[in-house]
Coordinates of N, CA, C and O in Angstrom, one line a residue:
M5 N 0.8 -1.2 0.0 CA 0.0 0.0 0.0 C 0.9 1.3 0.0 O 0.6 2.2 -0.7
K6 N 1.9 1.2 0.8 CA 2.8 2.4 0.9 C 3.5 2.6 -0.5 O 3.7 3.7 -0.9
R7 N 3.9 1.5 -1.1 CA 4.5 1.6 -2.4 C 3.6 2.2 -3.4 O 4.0 3.0 -4.2
L8 N 2.3 1.9 -3.4 CA 1.3 2.5 -4.3 C 1.1 4.0 -4.0 O 1.1 4.7 -5.0
L9 N 1.1 4.4 -2.8 CA 1.0 5.8 -2.5 C 2.2 6.6 -2.9 O 2.1 7.7 -3.4
R10 N 3.4 6.0 -2.8 CA 4.6 6.6 -3.2 C 4.6 6.8 -4.8 O 5.0 7.9 -5.3
C11 N 4.1 5.8 -5.5 CA 4.1 5.9 -6.9 C 3.1 7.0 -7.4 O 3.3 7.7 -8.3
I12 N 1.9 7.0 -6.7 CA 0.9 8.0 -7.0 C 1.5 9.4 -6.7 O 1.3 10.4 -7.5
A13 N 2.2 9.6 -5.6 CA 2.8 10.9 -5.2 C 3.8 11.3 -6.2 O 3.9 12.4 -6.7
L14 N 4.6 10.3 -6.7 CA 5.7 10.6 -7.7 C 5.1 11.0 -9.0 O 5.6 11.9 -9.6
V15 N 4.0 10.3 -9.4 CA 3.4 10.7 -10.7 C 2.7 12.0 -10.6 O 2.8 12.9 -11.5
A16 N 2.1 12.3 -9.5 CA 1.5 13.7 -9.3 C 2.6 14.8 -9.3 O 2.4 15.8 -9.8
L17 N 3.7 14.5 -8.6 CA 4.8 15.5 -8.6 C 5.3 15.7 -10.0 O 5.6 16.8 -10.4
A18 N 5.5 14.6 -10.8 CA 6.0 14.8 -12.2 C 5.0 15.5 -13.0 O 5.4 16.4 -13.8
A19 N 3.7 15.3 -12.9 CA 2.7 16.0 -13.6 C 2.7 17.5 -13.3 O 2.5 18.3 -14.1
G20 N 2.8 17.8 -12.0 CA 2.9 19.1 -11.5 C 4.1 19.9 -12.1 O 4.0 21.0 -12.5
L21 N 5.2 19.2 -12.1 CA 6.4 19.9 -12.7 C 6.3 20.1 -14.2 O 6.7 21.1 -14.7
A22 N 5.7 19.1 -14.9 CA 5.5 19.3 -16.3 C 4.5 20.4 -16.6 O 4.7 21.1 -17.6
A23 N 3.6 20.7 -15.8 CA 2.6 21.8 -16.0 C 3.2 23.1 -15.8 O 2.7 24.1 -16.2
C24 N 4.4 23.2 -15.1 CA 5.1 24.5 -14.9 C 5.7 25.0 -16.1 O 6.1 26.2 -16.1
G25 N 5.9 24.2 -17.2 CA 6.6 24.7 -18.4 C 5.7 25.7 -19.1 O 4.6 25.9 -18.8
P26 N 6.3 26.4 -20.1 CA 5.6 27.4 -20.8 C 4.5 26.7 -21.7 O 4.7 25.6 -22.1
P27 N 3.3 27.4 -21.9 CA 2.3 26.7 -22.6 C 2.7 26.6 -24.1 O 3.3 27.5 -24.6
R28 N 2.3 25.5 -24.7 CA 2.6 25.3 -26.1 C 1.4 25.9 -26.9 O 0.2 25.5 -26.6
K29 N 1.7 26.7 -27.9 CA 0.6 27.3 -28.7 C 0.7 26.5 -30.1 O 1.7 26.3 -30.6
S30 N -0.5 26.2 -30.6 CA -0.6 25.5 -31.8 C -0.2 26.3 -33.0 O -0.5 27.5 -33.1
V31 N 0.6 25.7 -33.9 CA 1.0 26.3 -35.1 C 0.4 25.6 -36.3 O 0.5 24.4 -36.4
F32 N -0.2 26.4 -37.2 CA -0.9 25.9 -38.4 C -0.4 26.6 -39.6 O 0.0 27.8 -39.6
P33 N -0.5 26.0 -40.8 CA -0.1 26.6 -42.0 C -1.0 27.9 -42.3 O -2.1 27.9 -42.0
P34 N -0.4 28.9 -42.9 CA -1.1 30.1 -43.2 C -2.0 29.9 -44.5 O -1.8 28.9 -45.2
T35 N -2.9 30.8 -44.7 CA -3.7 30.9 -45.9 C -3.2 32.1 -46.7 O -3.1 33.2 -46.1
I36 N -2.9 31.9 -48.0 CA -2.5 33.0 -48.8 C -3.4 33.1 -50.0 O -3.7 32.2 -50.7
T37 N -4.0 34.3 -50.2 CA -4.9 34.6 -51.3 C -4.5 35.9 -51.9 O -3.7 36.7 -51.4
I38 N -5.1 36.2 -53.1 CA -4.9 37.4 -53.8 C -5.9 38.4 -53.3 O -7.1 38.2 -53.5
Q39 N -5.5 39.4 -52.6 CA -6.5 40.4 -52.0 C -6.9 41.4 -53.1 O -8.0 41.8 -53.2
Q40 N -5.9 41.7 -54.0 CA -6.2 42.6 -55.1 C -5.1 42.5 -56.2 O -4.0 42.1 -55.9
M41 N -5.6 42.7 -57.4 CA -4.6 42.6 -58.5 C -4.9 43.7 -59.5 O -6.1 44.1 -59.8
E42 N -3.8 44.4 -59.9 CA -3.9 45.5 -60.8 C -3.1 45.2 -62.0 O -2.0 44.8 -61.9
V43 N -3.7 45.4 -63.2 CA -3.0 45.3 -64.5 C -2.3 46.6 -64.8 O -3.0 47.6 -65.0
R44 N -1.0 46.6 -64.8 CA -0.2 47.8 -65.1 C -0.1 48.1 -66.6 O -0.3 47.2 -67.4
P45 N 0.2 49.3 -67.0 CA 0.2 49.7 -68.4 C 1.3 48.9 -69.1 O 1.2 48.6 -70.3
N46 N 2.3 48.4 -68.5 CA 3.4 47.6 -69.1 C 3.0 46.2 -69.2 O 3.9 45.4 -69.7
G47 N 1.8 45.8 -68.8 CA 1.4 44.4 -68.9 C 1.6 43.5 -67.6 O 1.1 42.4 -67.5
L48 N 2.4 44.0 -66.7 CA 2.7 43.3 -65.5 C 1.4 43.3 -64.6 O 0.6 44.2 -64.6
W49 N 1.3 42.2 -63.8 CA 0.2 42.1 -62.9 C 0.8 42.4 -61.5 O 1.7 41.8 -61.1
H50 N 0.2 43.5 -60.8 CA 0.7 43.8 -59.5 C -0.3 43.2 -58.5 O -1.4 43.5 -58.4
L51 N 0.3 42.2 -57.8 CA -0.5 41.4 -56.8 C -0.3 41.9 -55.4 O 0.8 42.2 -55.0
V52 N -1.4 42.0 -54.7 CA -1.4 42.3 -53.3 C -1.9 40.9 -52.6 O -3.0 40.5 -52.8
L53 N -0.9 40.2 -52.0 CA -1.2 38.9 -51.4 C -1.5 39.1 -50.0 O -0.7 39.7 -49.2
R54 N -2.6 38.5 -49.5 CA -2.9 38.5 -48.1 C -2.4 37.2 -47.5 O -2.7 36.1 -47.9
I55 N -1.7 37.4 -46.4 CA -1.2 36.3 -45.6 C -2.0 36.2 -44.3 O -1.9 37.1 -43.5
Q56 N -2.7 35.1 -44.2 CA -3.6 35.0 -43.0 C -2.9 34.0 -42.1 O -2.7 32.8 -42.4
N57 N -2.4 34.4 -40.9 CA -1.8 33.6 -39.9 C -2.9 32.8 -39.2 O -3.6 33.4 -38.4
N58 N -2.9 31.5 -39.4 CA -4.0 30.7 -38.8 C -3.5 30.0 -37.5 O -4.2 29.2 -36.9
S59 N -2.4 30.5 -37.0 CA -1.8 29.9 -35.7 C -2.2 30.6 -34.5 O -2.6 31.8 -34.6
Y60 N -2.1 30.0 -33.4 CA -2.5 30.6 -32.1 C -1.2 31.2 -31.5 O -1.2 31.5 -30.3
T61 N -0.3 31.5 -32.3 CA 0.9 32.3 -31.9 C 1.3 33.2 -33.0 O 1.0 32.9 -34.2
G62 N 1.9 34.3 -32.7 CA 2.4 35.2 -33.7 C 3.5 34.5 -34.5 O 4.2 33.6 -34.0
M63 N 3.7 35.0 -35.8 CA 4.7 34.4 -36.6 C 5.4 35.5 -37.4 O 4.8 36.5 -37.8
T64 N 6.7 35.4 -37.7 CA 7.4 36.3 -38.6 C 7.6 35.6 -39.9 O 8.2 34.5 -40.0
F65 N 7.0 36.1 -41.0 CA 7.0 35.6 -42.3 C 8.2 36.2 -43.1 O 8.4 37.4 -43.0
H66 N 8.9 35.4 -43.8 CA 10.1 35.8 -44.4 C 10.1 35.8 -46.0 O 10.7 36.6 -46.6
S67 N 9.3 34.9 -46.5 CA 9.3 34.8 -48.0 C 8.1 33.9 -48.4 O 7.5 33.1 -47.6
I68 N 7.8 34.0 -49.7 CA 6.8 33.2 -50.4 C 7.4 32.7 -51.6 O 8.1 33.4 -52.4
D69 N 7.2 31.4 -51.9 CA 7.7 30.8 -53.1 C 6.6 29.8 -53.6 O 6.4 28.8 -52.9
G70 N 6.0 30.1 -54.7 CA 4.9 29.3 -55.2 C 4.6 29.5 -56.6 O 5.4 30.1 -57.4
T71 N 3.4 29.2 -57.0 CA 2.9 29.4 -58.4 C 1.5 29.9 -58.3 O 0.7 29.7 -57.4
L72 N 1.1 30.6 -59.4 CA -0.2 31.1 -59.7 C -0.6 30.5 -61.0 O 0.1 30.7 -62.0
Q73 N -1.8 29.9 -61.0 CA -2.3 29.3 -62.2 C -3.7 29.9 -62.5 O -4.6 29.9 -61.6
V74 N -3.9 30.5 -63.7 CA -5.1 31.1 -64.0 C -5.7 30.4 -65.2 O -5.0 30.1 -66.2
A75 N -7.0 30.1 -65.2 CA -7.7 29.5 -66.3 C -7.0 28.3 -66.9 O -6.9 28.1 -68.1
D76 N -6.6 27.4 -66.1 CA -6.0 26.1 -66.5 C -4.8 26.3 -67.4 O -4.5 25.5 -68.3
D77 N -4.1 27.4 -67.3 CA -2.9 27.7 -68.1 C -1.7 27.3 -67.4 O -1.8 26.9 -66.2
I78 N -0.6 27.4 -68.0 CA 0.7 27.1 -67.4 C 0.9 28.0 -66.2 O 0.7 29.2 -66.3
P79 N 1.2 27.5 -65.0 CA 1.4 28.4 -63.8 C 2.6 29.3 -64.0 O 3.6 28.9 -64.7
V80 N 2.6 30.4 -63.4 CA 3.7 31.4 -63.3 C 4.2 31.4 -61.9 O 3.5 31.1 -60.9
R81 N 5.5 31.7 -61.7 CA 6.2 31.6 -60.4 C 5.8 32.8 -59.6 O 5.9 34.0 -60.1
L82 N 5.6 32.6 -58.3 CA 5.4 33.7 -57.3 C 6.6 33.6 -56.4 O 6.9 32.6 -55.8
H83 N 7.3 34.7 -56.2 CA 8.4 34.7 -55.3 C 8.6 36.1 -54.7 O 8.6 37.1 -55.5
A84 N 8.7 36.2 -53.4 CA 8.9 37.5 -52.7 C 9.6 37.3 -51.4 O 9.3 36.3 -50.7
D85 N 10.6 38.1 -51.2 CA 11.3 38.1 -49.9 C 10.8 39.4 -49.1 O 10.8 40.5 -49.7
F86 N 10.5 39.2 -47.9 CA 10.0 40.3 -47.1 C 10.1 39.9 -45.6 O 10.6 38.8 -45.3
K87 N 9.7 40.8 -44.7 CA 9.6 40.5 -43.3 C 8.3 41.1 -42.7 O 8.2 42.3 -42.7
R88 N 7.4 40.2 -42.3 CA 6.2 40.6 -41.7 C 5.9 39.9 -40.4 O 5.9 38.7 -40.4
D89 N 5.8 40.6 -39.3 CA 5.4 40.0 -38.0 C 3.9 40.1 -38.0 O 3.3 41.2 -38.0
I90 N 3.2 38.9 -38.0 CA 1.8 38.8 -38.0 C 1.3 38.2 -36.7 O 1.7 37.0 -36.5
P91 N 0.5 38.9 -36.0 CA 0.0 38.3 -34.7 C -0.8 37.1 -34.9 O -1.3 36.8 -36.1
A92 N -1.1 36.4 -33.9 CA -2.0 35.2 -33.9 C -3.3 35.5 -34.5 O -3.9 36.5 -34.2
L93 N -3.8 34.6 -35.4 CA -5.1 34.7 -36.0 C -5.4 36.0 -36.7 O -6.5 36.5 -36.7
S94 N -4.3 36.6 -37.3 CA -4.5 37.9 -38.0 C -3.9 37.8 -39.4 O -3.3 36.8 -39.7
G95 N -4.0 38.9 -40.1 CA -3.4 38.8 -41.5 C -2.7 40.1 -41.8 O -2.9 41.2 -41.1
D96 N -1.9 40.1 -42.9 CA -1.2 41.2 -43.4 C -1.0 41.0 -44.9 O -1.3 39.9 -45.4
V97 N -0.5 42.0 -45.6 CA -0.3 41.9 -47.0 C 1.2 42.1 -47.4 O 1.9 42.7 -46.7
T98 N 1.5 41.6 -48.6 CA 2.8 41.8 -49.2 C 2.5 42.0 -50.7 O 1.4 41.5 -51.2
T99 N 3.3 42.6 -51.5 CA 3.1 42.8 -52.9 C 4.2 42.2 -53.7 O 5.3 42.1 -53.3
L100 N 3.8 41.9 -54.9 CA 4.8 41.4 -55.9 C 4.2 41.6 -57.3 O 3.0 41.7 -57.5
D101 N 5.1 41.7 -58.3 CA 4.7 41.9 -59.7 C 5.0 40.6 -60.4 O 6.1 40.0 -60.2
I102 N 4.2 40.2 -61.3 CA 4.4 39.0 -62.2 C 4.1 39.3 -63.6 O 3.3 40.3 -63.9
L103 N 4.7 38.6 -64.5 CA 4.5 38.8 -65.9 C 3.6 37.6 -66.3 O 4.0 36.4 -66.3
P104 N 2.3 37.9 -66.7 CA 1.4 36.8 -67.0 C 1.7 36.2 -68.4 O 2.4 36.8 -69.3
T105 N 1.3 34.9 -68.6 CA 1.4 34.3 -69.9 C 0.4 35.0 -70.9 O -0.6 35.6 -70.4
P106 N 0.6 34.9 -72.2 CA -0.4 35.5 -73.1 C -1.8 34.9 -72.9 O -2.8 35.6 -73.0
A107 N -1.9 33.6 -72.6 CA -3.2 33.0 -72.3 C -3.9 33.5 -71.1 O -5.1 33.7 -71.0
M108 N -3.0 33.8 -70.0 CA -3.6 34.4 -68.8 C -4.1 35.8 -69.1 O -5.2 36.2 -68.6
A109 N -3.4 36.6 -69.8 CA -3.8 37.9 -70.2 C -5.1 37.9 -71.0 O -6.0 38.7 -70.8
K110 N -5.2 36.9 -71.9 CA -6.4 36.8 -72.8 C -7.6 36.4 -71.9 O -8.7 37.0 -72.1
A111 N -7.4 35.5 -71.0 CA -8.5 35.1 -70.1 C -9.0 36.3 -69.2 O -10.2 36.5 -69.0
L112 N -8.0 37.1 -68.7 CA -8.4 38.2 -67.9 C -9.1 39.3 -68.8 O -10.1 39.9 -68.3
A113 N -8.7 39.5 -70.0 CA -9.4 40.4 -70.9 C -10.8 40.0 -71.2 O -11.7 40.9 -71.2
A114 N -11.1 38.7 -71.3 CA -12.4 38.2 -71.5 C -13.3 38.5 -70.3 O -14.5 38.8 -70.4
V115 N -12.7 38.4 -69.1 CA -13.5 38.6 -67.8 C -13.7 40.1 -67.8 O -14.8 40.6 -67.4
A116 N -12.8 41.0 -68.1 CA -12.9 42.4 -68.0 C -14.0 42.9 -69.0 O -14.8 43.8 -68.7
A117 N -14.2 42.2 -70.1 CA -15.2 42.6 -71.1 C -16.6 42.3 -70.5 O -17.6 43.0 -70.9
K118 N -16.8 41.4 -69.6 CA -18.1 41.1 -68.9 C -18.4 42.1 -67.8 O -19.5 42.1 -67.3
G119 N -17.5 42.9 -67.4 CA -17.7 43.9 -66.3 C -17.8 43.2 -65.0 O -17.1 42.1 -64.8
S120 N -18.5 43.7 -64.1 CA -18.6 43.2 -62.7 C -19.3 41.8 -62.6 O -19.2 41.2 -61.6
A121 N -19.9 41.4 -63.7 CA -20.5 40.0 -63.7 C -19.5 38.9 -64.0 O -19.8 37.8 -63.8
G122 N -18.3 39.3 -64.5 CA -17.3 38.3 -64.8 C -16.4 37.9 -63.7 O -16.3 38.6 -62.7
S123 N -15.9 36.7 -63.7 CA -14.9 36.2 -62.7 C -14.0 35.2 -63.4 O -14.3 34.6 -64.3
L124 N -12.8 35.2 -62.8 CA -11.8 34.3 -63.3 C -11.2 33.4 -62.2 O -10.8 34.0 -61.2
A125 N -11.2 32.1 -62.4 CA -10.7 31.2 -61.4 C -9.2 31.2 -61.3 O -8.6 31.4 -62.4
Y126 N -8.7 31.1 -60.1 CA -7.2 31.0 -60.0 C -6.9 30.0 -59.0 O -7.7 29.7 -58.1
R127 N -5.7 29.4 -59.1 CA -5.2 28.5 -58.1 C -3.8 29.0 -57.7 O -3.0 29.3 -58.5
I128 N -3.6 29.0 -56.4 CA -2.3 29.5 -55.8 C -1.8 28.4 -54.9 O -2.5 27.8 -54.1
S129 N -0.5 28.1 -55.0 CA 0.1 27.1 -54.1 C 1.6 27.3 -54.0 O 2.2 28.0 -54.8
G130 N 2.2 26.7 -53.0 CA 3.6 26.8 -52.7 C 3.9 26.7 -51.3 O 3.2 26.0 -50.5
S131 N 4.9 27.4 -50.9 CA 5.3 27.4 -49.5 C 5.8 28.8 -49.0 O 6.2 29.6 -49.8
T132 N 5.6 29.0 -47.7 CA 6.1 30.3 -47.2 C 7.0 29.9 -46.0 O 6.8 28.9 -45.4
N133 N 8.0 30.8 -45.8 CA 9.0 30.6 -44.8 C 8.7 31.5 -43.6 O 8.5 32.7 -43.8
A134 N 8.6 30.9 -42.4 CA 8.2 31.7 -41.3 C 8.8 31.1 -40.0 O 9.1 29.9 -39.9
T135 N 8.8 32.0 -39.0 CA 9.3 31.6 -37.7 C 8.2 31.9 -36.6 O 7.9 33.0 -36.4
P136 N 7.7 30.8 -36.0 CA 6.7 31.1 -34.9 C 7.4 31.7 -33.7 O 8.6 31.6 -33.5
E137 N 6.6 32.5 -32.9 CA 7.2 33.3 -31.8 C 7.9 32.4 -30.8 O 9.0 32.8 -30.4
R138 N 7.4 31.3 -30.5 CA 8.1 30.5 -29.5 C 9.4 30.0 -30.0 O 10.3 29.7 -29.2
E139 N 9.6 29.8 -31.3 CA 10.8 29.4 -31.9 C 11.8 30.5 -32.0 O 13.0 30.2 -32.1
K140 N 11.3 31.7 -32.1 CA 12.3 32.9 -32.1 C 13.0 32.9 -30.7 O 14.2 33.2 -30.7
E141 N 12.3 32.6 -29.7 CA 12.9 32.6 -28.3 C 14.0 31.6 -28.2 O 15.0 31.8 -27.5
T142 N 13.8 30.4 -28.8 CA 14.8 29.4 -28.7 C 15.8 29.4 -29.8 O 16.6 28.5 -30.0
K143 N 15.8 30.4 -30.7 CA 16.7 30.6 -31.8 C 16.7 29.5 -32.8 O 17.7 29.2 -33.4
E144 N 15.5 28.9 -33.0 CA 15.4 27.9 -34.0 C 15.4 28.5 -35.4 O 15.0 29.7 -35.6
K145 N 15.7 27.7 -36.4 CA 15.6 28.2 -37.8 C 14.2 28.3 -38.3 O 13.3 27.6 -37.8
P146 N 13.9 29.2 -39.2 CA 12.6 29.3 -39.8 C 12.2 28.0 -40.4 O 13.0 27.2 -40.9
R147 N 10.8 27.8 -40.5 CA 10.3 26.6 -41.1 C 9.5 27.0 -42.4 O 9.0 28.1 -42.5
D148 N 9.4 26.0 -43.3 CA 8.5 26.2 -44.5 C 7.1 25.6 -44.2 O 7.0 24.5 -43.6
F149 N 6.1 26.4 -44.6 CA 4.7 26.0 -44.4 C 4.1 26.0 -45.8 O 4.1 27.0 -46.5
D150 N 3.5 24.8 -46.2 CA 2.8 24.8 -47.5 C 1.5 25.5 -47.4 O 0.8 25.5 -46.4
F151 N 1.1 26.0 -48.6 CA -0.2 26.6 -48.7 C -0.8 26.3 -50.1 O 0.0 26.0 -51.0
H152 N -2.1 26.3 -50.2 CA -2.7 26.1 -51.5 C -4.2 26.5 -51.4 O -4.8 26.5 -50.3
G153 N -4.7 27.0 -52.5 CA -6.1 27.4 -52.5 C -6.6 27.8 -53.8 O -5.8 28.0 -54.8
N154 N -7.9 27.7 -54.0 CA -8.6 28.1 -55.2 C -9.5 29.3 -54.9 O -10.1 29.3 -53.8
D155 N -9.6 30.3 -55.8 CA -10.5 31.4 -55.5 C -10.8 32.0 -56.9 O -10.5 31.5 -57.9
W156 N -11.5 33.2 -56.8 CA -11.9 33.9 -58.0 C -11.5 35.3 -58.0 O -11.4 35.9 -56.9
L157 N -11.2 35.9 -59.2 CA -10.9 37.3 -59.3 C -12.0 37.9 -60.2 O -12.4 37.3 -61.2
S158 N -12.6 39.1 -59.7 CA -13.6 39.8 -60.4 C -13.2 41.2 -60.5 O -12.6 41.8 -59.6
P159 N -13.7 41.9 -61.6 CA -13.3 43.3 -61.8 C -14.0 44.1 -60.7 O -15.1 43.9 -60.2
V160 N -13.2 45.2 -60.2 CA -13.7 46.1 -59.2 C -14.5 47.2 -59.9 O -14.0 47.9 -60.8
P161 N -15.8 47.3 -59.6 CA -16.6 48.3 -60.3 C -16.0 49.8 -60.1 O -15.7 50.1 -59.0
G162 N -15.9 50.5 -61.2 CA -15.4 51.9 -61.1 C -13.9 52.1 -61.0 O -13.4 53.2 -61.0
I163 N -13.2 51.0 -60.9 CA -11.7 51.1 -60.8 C -11.1 50.2 -62.0 O -11.1 49.0 -61.9
P164 N -10.8 50.9 -63.1 CA -10.3 50.1 -64.2 C -9.0 49.3 -63.9 O -8.2 49.7 -63.2
N165 N -9.0 48.2 -64.6 CA -7.8 47.3 -64.5 C -7.5 46.8 -63.1 O -6.3 46.4 -62.8
T166 N -8.5 46.7 -62.2 CA -8.3 46.3 -60.9 C -9.3 45.1 -60.6 O -10.5 45.2 -61.0
Y167 N -8.8 44.1 -59.9 CA -9.6 42.9 -59.7 C -9.4 42.5 -58.2 O -8.4 42.7 -57.6
R168 N -10.5 41.9 -57.7 CA -10.5 41.4 -56.3 C -11.2 40.0 -56.3 O -12.0 39.7 -57.0

Protein backbone atom coordinates (compact mmCIF):
# COMPACT_ATOMS: atom_id res chain seq x y z
CA MET A 1 0.00 0.00 0.00
CA LYS A 2 2.83 2.38 0.89
CA ARG A 3 4.51 1.57 -2.39
CA LEU A 4 1.30 2.45 -4.30
CA LEU A 5 0.99 5.78 -2.45
CA ARG A 6 4.63 6.62 -3.24
CA CYS A 7 4.05 5.87 -6.94
CA ILE A 8 0.92 8.03 -6.99
CA ALA A 9 2.76 10.86 -5.23
CA LEU A 10 5.69 10.57 -7.67
CA VAL A 11 3.36 10.66 -10.70
CA ALA A 12 1.49 13.67 -9.25
CA LEU A 13 4.80 15.47 -8.62
CA ALA A 14 6.00 14.76 -12.18
CA ALA A 15 2.70 15.98 -13.64
CA GLY A 16 2.88 19.14 -11.55
CA LEU A 17 6.41 19.89 -12.69
CA ALA A 18 5.47 19.28 -16.33
CA ALA A 19 2.61 21.75 -15.99
CA CYS A 20 5.06 24.45 -14.88
CA GLY A 21 6.59 24.72 -18.36
CA PRO A 22 5.58 27.40 -20.85
CA PRO A 23 2.27 26.75 -22.62
CA ARG A 24 2.56 25.32 -26.12
CA LYS A 25 0.63 27.26 -28.72
CA SER A 26 -0.59 25.46 -31.82
CA VAL A 27 1.03 26.35 -35.15
CA PHE A 28 -0.91 25.88 -38.39
CA PRO A 29 -0.08 26.65 -42.04
CA PRO A 30 -1.14 30.10 -43.25
CA THR A 31 -3.70 30.87 -45.92
CA ILE A 32 -2.48 33.01 -48.81
CA THR A 33 -4.89 34.62 -51.28
CA ILE A 34 -4.89 37.44 -53.79
CA GLN A 35 -6.46 40.41 -52.04
CA GLN A 36 -6.19 42.65 -55.09
CA MET A 37 -4.64 42.56 -58.54
CA GLU A 38 -3.94 45.52 -60.80
CA VAL A 39 -2.96 45.27 -64.46
CA ARG A 40 -0.20 47.81 -65.06
CA PRO A 41 0.25 49.67 -68.38
CA ASN A 42 3.39 47.64 -69.11
CA GLY A 43 1.40 44.37 -68.88
CA LEU A 44 2.68 43.30 -65.45
CA TRP A 45 0.18 42.13 -62.86
CA HIS A 46 0.69 43.84 -59.51
CA LEU A 47 -0.53 41.42 -56.83
CA VAL A 48 -1.41 42.26 -53.25
CA LEU A 49 -1.18 38.92 -51.44
CA ARG A 50 -2.94 38.48 -48.11
CA ILE A 51 -1.16 36.26 -45.61
CA GLN A 52 -3.56 34.97 -42.97
CA ASN A 53 -1.78 33.58 -39.92
CA ASN A 54 -3.98 30.67 -38.77
CA SER A 55 -1.80 29.88 -35.75
CA TYR A 56 -2.46 30.55 -32.08
CA THR A 57 0.91 32.28 -31.88
CA GLY A 58 2.42 35.20 -33.74
CA MET A 59 4.74 34.42 -36.63
CA THR A 60 7.41 36.28 -38.59
CA PHE A 61 7.02 35.57 -42.30
CA HIS A 62 10.15 35.84 -44.45
CA SER A 63 9.28 34.75 -47.99
CA ILE A 64 6.78 33.20 -50.37
CA ASP A 65 7.73 30.77 -53.11
CA GLY A 66 4.93 29.29 -55.17
CA THR A 67 2.88 29.36 -58.35
CA LEU A 68 -0.20 31.11 -59.66
CA GLN A 69 -2.34 29.31 -62.22
CA VAL A 70 -5.14 31.12 -64.03
CA ALA A 71 -7.72 29.50 -66.33
CA ASP A 72 -5.97 26.10 -66.52
CA ASP A 73 -2.95 27.73 -68.15
CA ILE A 74 0.70 27.09 -67.37
CA PRO A 75 1.43 28.38 -63.84
CA VAL A 76 3.73 31.35 -63.30
CA ARG A 77 6.16 31.60 -60.42
CA LEU A 78 5.44 33.70 -57.34
CA HIS A 79 8.44 34.71 -55.27
CA ALA A 80 8.87 37.50 -52.74
CA ASP A 81 11.29 38.14 -49.87
CA PHE A 82 10.01 40.34 -47.05
CA LYS A 83 9.63 40.47 -43.28
CA ARG A 84 6.17 40.63 -41.71
CA ASP A 85 5.39 40.04 -38.04
CA ILE A 86 1.79 38.82 -38.04
CA PRO A 87 0.02 38.30 -34.70
CA ALA A 88 -1.96 35.16 -33.91
CA LEU A 89 -5.10 34.67 -36.03
CA SER A 90 -4.45 37.90 -37.97
CA GLY A 91 -3.43 38.85 -41.48
CA ASP A 92 -1.20 41.24 -43.37
CA VAL A 93 -0.29 41.87 -47.01
CA THR A 94 2.77 41.84 -49.23
CA THR A 95 3.07 42.83 -52.88
CA LEU A 96 4.79 41.44 -55.92
CA ASP A 97 4.70 41.85 -59.69
CA ILE A 98 4.41 38.99 -62.17
CA LEU A 99 4.47 38.76 -65.95
CA PRO A 100 1.40 36.75 -67.04
CA THR A 101 1.45 34.33 -69.95
CA PRO A 102 -0.42 35.45 -73.09
CA ALA A 103 -3.20 32.96 -72.32
CA MET A 104 -3.58 34.40 -68.81
CA ALA A 105 -3.80 37.95 -70.18
CA LYS A 106 -6.38 36.81 -72.76
CA ALA A 107 -8.51 35.10 -70.08
CA LEU A 108 -8.41 38.24 -67.93
CA ALA A 109 -9.38 40.43 -70.90
CA ALA A 110 -12.42 38.20 -71.49
CA VAL A 111 -13.46 38.65 -67.85
CA ALA A 112 -12.92 42.41 -68.03
CA ALA A 113 -15.23 42.57 -71.06
CA LYS A 114 -18.06 41.11 -68.94
CA GLY A 115 -17.71 43.86 -66.35
CA SER A 116 -18.58 43.19 -62.72
CA ALA A 117 -20.49 40.04 -63.75
CA GLY A 118 -17.29 38.31 -64.84
CA SER A 119 -14.95 36.24 -62.72
CA LEU A 120 -11.77 34.30 -63.31
CA ALA A 121 -10.74 31.22 -61.36
CA TYR A 122 -7.21 30.98 -60.03
CA ARG A 123 -5.16 28.46 -58.08
CA ILE A 124 -2.31 29.49 -55.83
CA SER A 125 0.08 27.08 -54.12
CA GLY A 126 3.59 26.83 -52.75
CA SER A 127 5.32 27.41 -49.45
CA THR A 128 6.06 30.29 -47.16
CA ASN A 129 9.00 30.57 -44.80
CA ALA A 130 8.17 31.69 -41.26
CA THR A 131 9.30 31.56 -37.65
CA PRO A 132 6.70 31.06 -34.90
CA GLU A 133 7.16 33.29 -31.81
CA ARG A 134 8.09 30.46 -29.49
CA GLU A 135 10.82 29.35 -31.89
CA LYS A 136 12.27 32.88 -32.07
CA GLU A 137 12.92 32.65 -28.34
CA THR A 138 14.80 29.35 -28.73
CA LYS A 139 16.74 30.64 -31.78
CA GLU A 140 15.43 27.87 -34.03
CA LYS A 141 15.65 28.22 -37.80
CA PRO A 142 12.59 29.33 -39.79
CA ARG A 143 10.30 26.60 -41.13
CA ASP A 144 8.52 26.17 -44.45
CA PHE A 145 4.72 25.97 -44.41
CA ASP A 146 2.82 24.75 -47.47
CA PHE A 147 -0.23 26.63 -48.72
CA HIS A 148 -2.73 26.05 -51.51
CA GLY A 149 -6.09 27.39 -52.46
CA ASN A 150 -8.59 28.13 -55.20
CA ASP A 151 -10.50 31.38 -55.53
CA TRP A 152 -11.90 33.89 -58.04
CA LEU A 153 -10.91 37.31 -59.34
CA SER A 154 -13.62 39.76 -60.39
CA PRO A 155 -13.34 43.31 -61.79
CA VAL A 156 -13.73 46.07 -59.22
CA PRO A 157 -16.60 48.35 -60.31
CA GLY A 158 -15.43 51.88 -61.07
CA ILE A 159 -11.70 51.11 -60.84
CA PRO A 160 -10.32 50.10 -64.25
CA ASN A 161 -7.78 47.28 -64.52
CA THR A 162 -8.30 46.26 -60.87
CA TYR A 163 -9.58 42.89 -59.67
CA ARG A 164 -10.47 41.39 -56.31
